[in-house]
PDB file of C-alpha atoms and ligand atoms in Angstrom:
ATOM      1  CA  UNK A 675       0.019   0.105  -0.002  1.00 49.00           C
ATOM      2  CA  UNK A 676       1.320   3.484  -0.799  1.00 48.00           C
ATOM      3  CA  UNK A 677       1.701   6.197   1.703  1.00 48.00           C
ATOM      4  CA  UNK A 678      -0.987   8.059  -0.115  1.00 48.00           C
ATOM      5  CA  UNK A 679      -3.460   5.259   0.286  1.00 48.00           C
ATOM      6  CA  UNK A 680      -2.592   4.938   3.855  1.00 51.00           C
ATOM      7  CA  UNK A 681      -3.471   8.566   4.502  1.00 54.00           C
ATOM      8  CA  UNK A 682      -7.110   8.105   3.560  1.00 82.00           C
ATOM      9  CA  UNK A 683      -7.551   4.875   5.421  1.00 93.00           C
ATOM     10  CA  UNK A 684     -10.134   5.288   8.294  1.00 97.00           C
ATOM     11  CA  UNK A 685      -9.541   2.900  11.170  1.00 98.00           C
ATOM     12  CA  UNK A 686     -12.488   1.685  13.201  1.00 98.00           C
ATOM     13  CA  UNK A 687     -12.674   0.302  16.718  1.00 98.00           C
ATOM     14  CA  UNK A 688     -15.673  -1.877  17.440  1.00 98.00           C
ATOM     15  CA  UNK A 689     -16.909  -1.928  20.996  1.00 98.00           C
ATOM     16  CA  UNK A 690     -18.921  -5.028  21.828  1.00 98.00           C
ATOM     17  CA  UNK A 691     -19.936  -6.777  25.271  1.00 96.00           C
ATOM     18  CA  UNK A 692     -21.372 -10.155  24.079  1.00 96.00           C
ATOM     19  CA  UNK A 693     -21.711 -12.386  21.079  1.00 97.00           C
ATOM     20  CA  UNK A 694     -20.464 -10.030  18.509  1.00 98.00           C
ATOM     21  CA  UNK A 695     -22.313 -11.222  15.403  1.00 98.00           C
ATOM     22  CA  UNK A 696     -22.609  -7.649  14.292  1.00 98.00           C
ATOM     23  CA  UNK A 697     -18.962  -7.090  14.879  1.00 98.00           C
ATOM     24  CA  UNK A 698     -18.063 -10.145  12.721  1.00 98.00           C
ATOM     25  CA  UNK A 699     -20.366  -8.998   9.975  1.00 98.00           C
ATOM     26  CA  UNK A 700     -18.779  -5.470   9.952  1.00 98.00           C
ATOM     27  CA  UNK A 701     -15.337  -7.053   9.796  1.00 98.00           C
ATOM     28  CA  UNK A 702     -16.387  -9.200   6.802  1.00 98.00           C
ATOM     29  CA  UNK A 703     -17.998  -6.218   5.074  1.00 98.00           C
ATOM     30  CA  UNK A 704     -14.892  -4.088   5.145  1.00 98.00           C
ATOM     31  CA  UNK A 705     -12.318  -6.793   4.667  1.00 97.00           C
ATOM     32  CA  UNK A 706     -11.485  -5.673   1.123  1.00 94.00           C
ATOM     33  CA  UNK A 707     -12.118  -1.969   1.621  1.00 96.00           C
ATOM     34  CA  UNK A 708      -9.243   0.342   0.662  1.00 94.00           C
ATOM     35  CA  UNK A 709     -10.533   3.345   2.771  1.00 95.00           C
ATOM     36  CA  UNK A 710     -12.090   1.655   5.867  1.00 97.00           C
ATOM     37  CA  UNK A 711     -10.639  -1.118   8.161  1.00 97.00           C
ATOM     38  CA  UNK A 712     -11.637  -2.564  11.433  1.00 98.00           C
ATOM     39  CA  UNK A 713      -8.398  -2.289  13.412  1.00 98.00           C
ATOM     40  CA  UNK A 714      -9.562  -3.102  16.934  1.00 98.00           C
ATOM     41  CA  UNK A 715     -12.257  -4.723  18.911  1.00 98.00           C
ATOM     42  CA  UNK A 716     -12.740  -3.638  22.572  1.00 98.00           C
ATOM     43  CA  UNK A 717     -14.782  -5.381  25.101  1.00 97.00           C
ATOM     44  CA  UNK A 718     -15.549  -4.958  28.818  1.00 95.00           C
ATOM     45  CA  UNK A 719     -16.367  -8.629  29.260  1.00 96.00           C
ATOM     46  CA  UNK A 720     -13.500 -11.188  29.358  1.00 97.00           C
ATOM     47  CA  UNK A 721     -15.827 -14.017  28.508  1.00 97.00           C
ATOM     48  CA  UNK A 722     -17.587 -12.296  25.622  1.00 98.00           C
ATOM     49  CA  UNK A 723     -17.782 -14.539  22.512  1.00 98.00           C
ATOM     50  CA  UNK A 724     -16.639 -11.536  20.426  1.00 98.00           C
ATOM     51  CA  UNK A 725     -13.170 -12.211  21.617  1.00 98.00           C
ATOM     52  CA  UNK A 726     -13.210 -15.693  20.013  1.00 98.00           C
ATOM     53  CA  UNK A 727     -14.393 -14.000  16.855  1.00 98.00           C
ATOM     54  CA  UNK A 728     -11.734 -11.492  16.880  1.00 98.00           C
ATOM     55  CA  UNK A 729      -9.091 -14.020  17.229  1.00 98.00           C
ATOM     56  CA  UNK A 730     -10.472 -16.092  14.402  1.00 98.00           C
ATOM     57  CA  UNK A 731     -10.683 -13.020  12.185  1.00 98.00           C
ATOM     58  CA  UNK A 732      -7.186 -11.957  13.085  1.00 98.00           C
ATOM     59  CA  UNK A 733      -8.370  -8.641  14.548  1.00 98.00           C
ATOM     60  CA  UNK A 734      -6.590  -7.129  17.558  1.00 98.00           C
ATOM     61  CA  UNK A 735      -8.765  -7.080  20.733  1.00 98.00           C
ATOM     62  CA  UNK A 736      -8.480  -5.538  24.067  1.00 97.00           C
ATOM     63  CA  UNK A 737     -10.355  -6.039  27.280  1.00 97.00           C
ATOM     64  CA  UNK A 738     -11.094  -3.257  29.820  1.00 94.00           C
ATOM     65  CA  UNK A 739     -12.880  -3.617  33.109  1.00 89.00           C
ATOM     66  CA  UNK A 740     -15.883  -1.434  33.993  1.00 85.00           C
ATOM     67  CA  UNK A 741     -13.636   0.996  36.012  1.00 86.00           C
ATOM     68  CA  UNK A 742     -11.578   1.798  33.011  1.00 86.00           C
ATOM     69  CA  UNK A 743     -14.699   3.035  31.262  1.00 83.00           C
ATOM     70  CA  UNK A 744     -15.482   5.708  34.036  1.00 78.00           C
ATOM     71  CA  UNK A 745     -13.566   8.626  32.733  1.00 71.00           C
ATOM     72  CA  UNK A 746     -10.045   7.501  33.018  1.00 78.00           C
ATOM     73  CA  UNK A 747      -7.763   7.976  30.040  1.00 90.00           C
ATOM     74  CA  UNK A 748      -6.544   4.437  29.567  1.00 91.00           C
ATOM     75  CA  UNK A 749      -8.932   3.518  26.766  1.00 94.00           C
ATOM     76  CA  UNK A 750      -8.587   6.913  25.064  1.00 95.00           C
ATOM     77  CA  UNK A 751      -4.752   6.333  24.980  1.00 94.00           C
ATOM     78  CA  UNK A 752      -5.202   2.965  23.481  1.00 96.00           C
ATOM     79  CA  UNK A 753      -7.552   4.509  20.799  1.00 97.00           C
ATOM     80  CA  UNK A 754      -4.870   7.077  19.944  1.00 96.00           C
ATOM     81  CA  UNK A 755      -2.021   4.577  20.004  1.00 97.00           C
ATOM     82  CA  UNK A 756      -3.988   2.376  17.491  1.00 97.00           C
ATOM     83  CA  UNK A 757      -4.650   5.464  15.262  1.00 97.00           C
ATOM     84  CA  UNK A 758      -8.495   5.045  15.585  1.00 98.00           C
ATOM     85  CA  UNK A 759     -10.659   7.479  13.744  1.00 97.00           C
ATOM     86  CA  UNK A 760     -14.120   6.011  14.369  1.00 98.00           C
ATOM     87  CA  UNK A 761     -15.800   4.035  17.149  1.00 98.00           C
ATOM     88  CA  UNK A 762     -18.744   1.528  16.392  1.00 98.00           C
ATOM     89  CA  UNK A 763     -20.858   0.248  19.181  1.00 98.00           C
ATOM     90  CA  UNK A 764     -22.150  -3.224  18.290  1.00 98.00           C
ATOM     91  CA  UNK A 765     -24.037  -4.628  21.308  1.00 97.00           C
ATOM     92  CA  UNK A 766     -21.998  -2.605  23.828  1.00 96.00           C
ATOM     93  CA  UNK A 767     -23.736  -2.283  27.166  1.00 92.00           C
ATOM     94  CA  UNK A 768     -21.641   0.480  29.055  1.00 91.00           C
ATOM     95  CA  UNK A 769     -22.024   4.095  28.878  1.00 89.00           C
ATOM     96  CA  UNK A 770     -19.110   5.847  26.748  1.00 92.00           C
ATOM     97  CA  UNK A 771     -17.335   8.187  29.152  1.00 91.00           C
ATOM     98  CA  UNK A 772     -17.269  11.885  28.375  1.00 91.00           C
ATOM     99  CA  UNK A 773     -13.573  12.016  27.548  1.00 93.00           C
ATOM    100  CA  UNK A 774     -13.981   9.632  24.661  1.00 95.00           C
ATOM    101  CA  UNK A 775     -17.267  11.390  23.495  1.00 94.00           C
ATOM    102  CA  UNK A 776     -15.346  14.626  23.389  1.00 93.00           C
ATOM    103  CA  UNK A 777     -12.343  13.287  21.579  1.00 94.00           C
ATOM    104  CA  UNK A 778     -14.570  11.427  18.978  1.00 96.00           C
ATOM    105  CA  UNK A 779     -17.085  14.090  18.500  1.00 92.00           C
ATOM    106  CA  UNK A 780     -19.694  12.832  15.908  1.00 94.00           C
ATOM    107  CA  UNK A 781     -17.511   9.810  15.216  1.00 97.00           C
ATOM    108  CA  UNK A 782     -19.140   7.268  17.433  1.00 98.00           C
ATOM    109  CA  UNK A 783     -22.170   5.274  16.062  1.00 98.00           C
ATOM    110  CA  UNK A 784     -24.300   2.945  17.881  1.00 97.00           C
ATOM    111  CA  UNK A 785     -26.979   0.431  16.877  1.00 97.00           C
ATOM    112  CA  UNK A 786     -30.001  -0.150  18.989  1.00 97.00           C
ATOM    113  CA  UNK A 787     -32.505  -2.922  18.456  1.00 97.00           C
ATOM    114  CA  UNK A 788     -35.820  -0.781  18.504  1.00 98.00           C
ATOM    115  CA  UNK A 789     -37.331   2.179  16.860  1.00 98.00           C
ATOM    116  CA  UNK A 790     -35.924   5.004  19.103  1.00 97.00           C
ATOM    117  CA  UNK A 791     -36.949   6.999  20.976  1.00 96.00           C
ATOM    118  CA  UNK A 792     -39.132   3.966  21.859  1.00 96.00           C
ATOM    119  CA  UNK A 793     -37.605   1.235  24.166  1.00 96.00           C
ATOM    120  CA  UNK A 794     -34.200   2.879  24.701  1.00 94.00           C
ATOM    121  CA  UNK A 795     -32.307   4.140  27.707  1.00 90.00           C
ATOM    122  CA  UNK A 796     -30.308   2.619  30.553  1.00 86.00           C
ATOM    123  CA  UNK A 797     -30.764  -1.161  30.871  1.00 88.00           C
ATOM    124  CA  UNK A 798     -32.508  -1.447  27.585  1.00 93.00           C
ATOM    125  CA  UNK A 799     -30.513  -3.911  25.561  1.00 92.00           C
ATOM    126  CA  UNK A 800     -30.912  -7.173  23.642  1.00 90.00           C
ATOM    127  CA  UNK A 801     -33.791  -9.335  24.584  1.00 93.00           C
ATOM    128  CA  UNK A 802     -34.967  -6.940  27.239  1.00 96.00           C
ATOM    129  CA  UNK A 803     -35.787  -4.665  24.417  1.00 97.00           C
ATOM    130  CA  UNK A 804     -37.762  -7.324  22.476  1.00 97.00           C
ATOM    131  CA  UNK A 805     -39.577  -8.583  25.653  1.00 97.00           C
ATOM    132  CA  UNK A 806     -40.778  -4.975  26.211  1.00 97.00           C
ATOM    133  CA  UNK A 807     -41.901  -4.572  22.620  1.00 98.00           C
ATOM    134  CA  UNK A 808     -43.834  -7.835  22.888  1.00 98.00           C
ATOM    135  CA  UNK A 809     -45.385  -6.896  26.154  1.00 97.00           C
ATOM    136  CA  UNK A 810     -46.562  -3.582  24.783  1.00 98.00           C
ATOM    137  CA  UNK A 811     -48.178  -5.563  21.852  1.00 97.00           C
ATOM    138  CA  UNK A 812     -46.422  -3.410  19.343  1.00 98.00           C
ATOM    139  CA  UNK A 813     -47.215  -4.383  15.782  1.00 97.00           C
ATOM    140  CA  UNK A 814     -43.648  -3.300  14.444  1.00 98.00           C
ATOM    141  CA  UNK A 815     -40.152  -2.939  15.721  1.00 98.00           C
ATOM    142  CA  UNK A 816     -36.963  -2.312  13.991  1.00 98.00           C
ATOM    143  CA  UNK A 817     -33.348  -0.902  14.325  1.00 98.00           C
ATOM    144  CA  UNK A 818     -31.961   2.592  14.943  1.00 98.00           C
ATOM    145  CA  UNK A 819     -28.428   3.571  14.086  1.00 98.00           C
ATOM    146  CA  UNK A 820     -27.441   6.850  15.575  1.00 97.00           C
ATOM    147  CA  UNK A 821     -24.582   9.024  16.845  1.00 97.00           C
ATOM    148  CA  UNK A 822     -23.700   8.659  20.516  1.00 96.00           C
ATOM    149  CA  UNK A 823     -23.861  11.616  22.909  1.00 90.00           C
ATOM    150  CA  UNK A 824     -23.865  11.883  26.599  1.00 84.00           C
ATOM    151  CA  UNK A 825     -27.248  10.256  27.149  1.00 83.00           C
ATOM    152  CA  UNK A 826     -28.088   6.567  26.380  1.00 80.00           C
ATOM    153  CA  UNK A 827     -29.820   6.222  22.970  1.00 83.00           C
ATOM    154  CA  UNK A 828     -30.424   9.831  22.426  1.00 87.00           C
ATOM    155  CA  UNK A 829     -27.913  10.928  19.832  1.00 93.00           C
ATOM    156  CA  UNK A 830     -29.024  12.129  16.389  1.00 96.00           C
ATOM    157  CA  UNK A 831     -30.702   9.396  14.419  1.00 97.00           C
ATOM    158  CA  UNK A 832     -28.821   8.488  11.094  1.00 98.00           C
ATOM    159  CA  UNK A 833     -31.183   5.531   9.945  1.00 98.00           C
ATOM    160  CA  UNK A 834     -33.983   3.379  10.912  1.00 98.00           C
ATOM    161  CA  UNK A 835     -35.492   0.265   9.382  1.00 98.00           C
ATOM    162  CA  UNK A 836     -38.633  -1.604  10.521  1.00 98.00           C
ATOM    163  CA  UNK A 837     -39.948  -5.120  10.849  1.00 98.00           C
ATOM    164  CA  UNK A 838     -43.352  -6.736  11.716  1.00 98.00           C
ATOM    165  CA  UNK A 839     -43.860  -8.071  15.185  1.00 98.00           C
ATOM    166  CA  UNK A 840     -46.231 -11.146  14.751  1.00 97.00           C
ATOM    167  CA  UNK A 841     -48.657 -11.891  17.607  1.00 95.00           C
ATOM    168  CA  UNK A 842     -46.978 -15.097  18.532  1.00 96.00           C
ATOM    169  CA  UNK A 843     -43.337 -13.849  18.173  1.00 97.00           C
ATOM    170  CA  UNK A 844     -41.015 -14.736  21.096  1.00 97.00           C
ATOM    171  CA  UNK A 845     -38.169 -12.374  22.074  1.00 97.00           C
ATOM    172  CA  UNK A 846     -35.897 -14.889  20.240  1.00 97.00           C
ATOM    173  CA  UNK A 847     -38.037 -14.653  16.978  1.00 98.00           C
ATOM    174  CA  UNK A 848     -37.995 -10.821  17.174  1.00 98.00           C
ATOM    175  CA  UNK A 849     -34.230 -10.889  17.736  1.00 98.00           C
ATOM    176  CA  UNK A 850     -33.659 -12.979  14.613  1.00 98.00           C
ATOM    177  CA  UNK A 851     -35.722 -10.452  12.691  1.00 98.00           C
ATOM    178  CA  UNK A 852     -33.746  -7.576  14.105  1.00 98.00           C
ATOM    179  CA  UNK A 853     -30.436  -9.193  13.575  1.00 98.00           C
ATOM    180  CA  UNK A 854     -31.297  -9.755   9.892  1.00 98.00           C
ATOM    181  CA  UNK A 855     -31.982  -6.051   9.518  1.00 98.00           C
ATOM    182  CA  UNK A 856     -28.682  -5.159  11.437  1.00 98.00           C
ATOM    183  CA  UNK A 857     -26.633  -7.401   9.136  1.00 98.00           C
ATOM    184  CA  UNK A 858     -28.238  -5.853   5.945  1.00 98.00           C
ATOM    185  CA  UNK A 859     -27.966  -2.287   6.936  1.00 98.00           C
ATOM    186  CA  UNK A 860     -25.374  -1.509   9.751  1.00 98.00           C
ATOM    187  CA  UNK A 861     -22.236  -2.004   7.554  1.00 98.00           C
ATOM    188  CA  UNK A 862     -23.676   0.096   4.700  1.00 98.00           C
ATOM    189  CA  UNK A 863     -24.737   2.938   7.106  1.00 98.00           C
ATOM    190  CA  UNK A 864     -21.163   2.905   8.560  1.00 98.00           C
ATOM    191  CA  UNK A 865     -19.625   3.154   5.219  1.00 97.00           C
ATOM    192  CA  UNK A 866     -21.830   6.030   4.167  1.00 97.00           C
ATOM    193  CA  UNK A 867     -21.279   8.003   7.425  1.00 97.00           C
ATOM    194  CA  UNK A 868     -17.541   7.634   7.383  1.00 94.00           C
ATOM    195  CA  UNK A 869     -17.040   8.362   3.731  1.00 83.00           C
TER     196      UNK A 869
HETATM  197  C1  GAR B1741     -27.794  -6.264  18.679  1.00 85.26           C
HETATM  198  O1  GAR B1741     -29.063  -6.665  18.432  1.00 85.26           O
HETATM  199  C2  GAR B1741     -27.657  -4.828  19.066  1.00 85.26           C
HETATM  200  O2  GAR B1741     -28.680  -3.910  18.327  1.00 85.26           O
HETATM  201  C3  GAR B1741     -28.081  -4.864  20.541  1.00 85.26           C
HETATM  202  O3  GAR B1741     -27.326  -6.024  21.049  1.00 85.26           O
HETATM  203  C4  GAR B1741     -27.299  -6.892  20.004  1.00 85.26           C
HETATM  204  C5  GAR B1741     -25.945  -7.502  19.815  1.00 85.26           C
HETATM  205  O4  GAR B1741     -25.950  -8.653  19.162  1.00 85.26           O
HETATM  206  N1  GAR B1741     -27.547  -3.559  21.256  1.00 85.26           N
HETATM  207  C6  GAR B1741     -28.151  -3.042  22.312  1.00 85.26           C
HETATM  208  O5  GAR B1741     -29.186  -3.644  22.756  1.00 85.26           O
HETATM  209  C7  GAR B1741     -27.613  -1.755  22.724  1.00 85.26           C
HETATM  210  N2  GAR B1741     -28.585  -1.162  23.680  1.00 85.26           N
HETATM  211  P1  GAR B1741     -24.487  -9.257  18.659  1.00 85.26           P
HETATM  212  O6  GAR B1741     -23.538  -9.267  19.859  1.00 85.26           O
HETATM  213  O7  GAR B1741     -24.897 -10.553  18.033  1.00 85.26           O
HETATM  214  O8  GAR B1741     -23.994  -8.308  17.566  1.00 85.26           O
END
């Protein structure tokens, strides 16, 4: 790769707390991209399956405990050391500290498995969201991709897509529909936002 090519390369860090199927999908999507690369996977959970995925995919990974996410500069330093330009939250359950939000202003994107502003906020993640949607007898749900600010799930919305909630859907059924939307749209929305 020439120096010129390298200058235009945007380096992503993906933050994920659990399974990491979105993280893997994003890595595959950008694997041959000349301008965007997934350089780092960061987790707060030492037993997260995303670490296995990172290993198989050959992506560098880092684990930080919860305390490192509360305002100290350790993570920020690592992001800088690794020349990270963008942060993607893909199933990441902790709040992003202010120092990172400040340094990556409008460069942090999250995916949430509901049609925000509905069913967002602290403690709303994964199957908890789907259960709440089913309990409320909603006829549709979907995904929201948005910029991250100081408040859980309240940053500017970039993209939403909907799916039908059938009356007999279990949280797992709904999770499957939501994941399909996520795999289809999240990498493309990241690409368009970064370019
Ligand atoms: C995804 O559905 C994502 O939208 C959700 O967690 C799941 C992670 O799946 N994120 C949140 O609930 C954030 N509040 P994955 O680990 O298989 O990518």
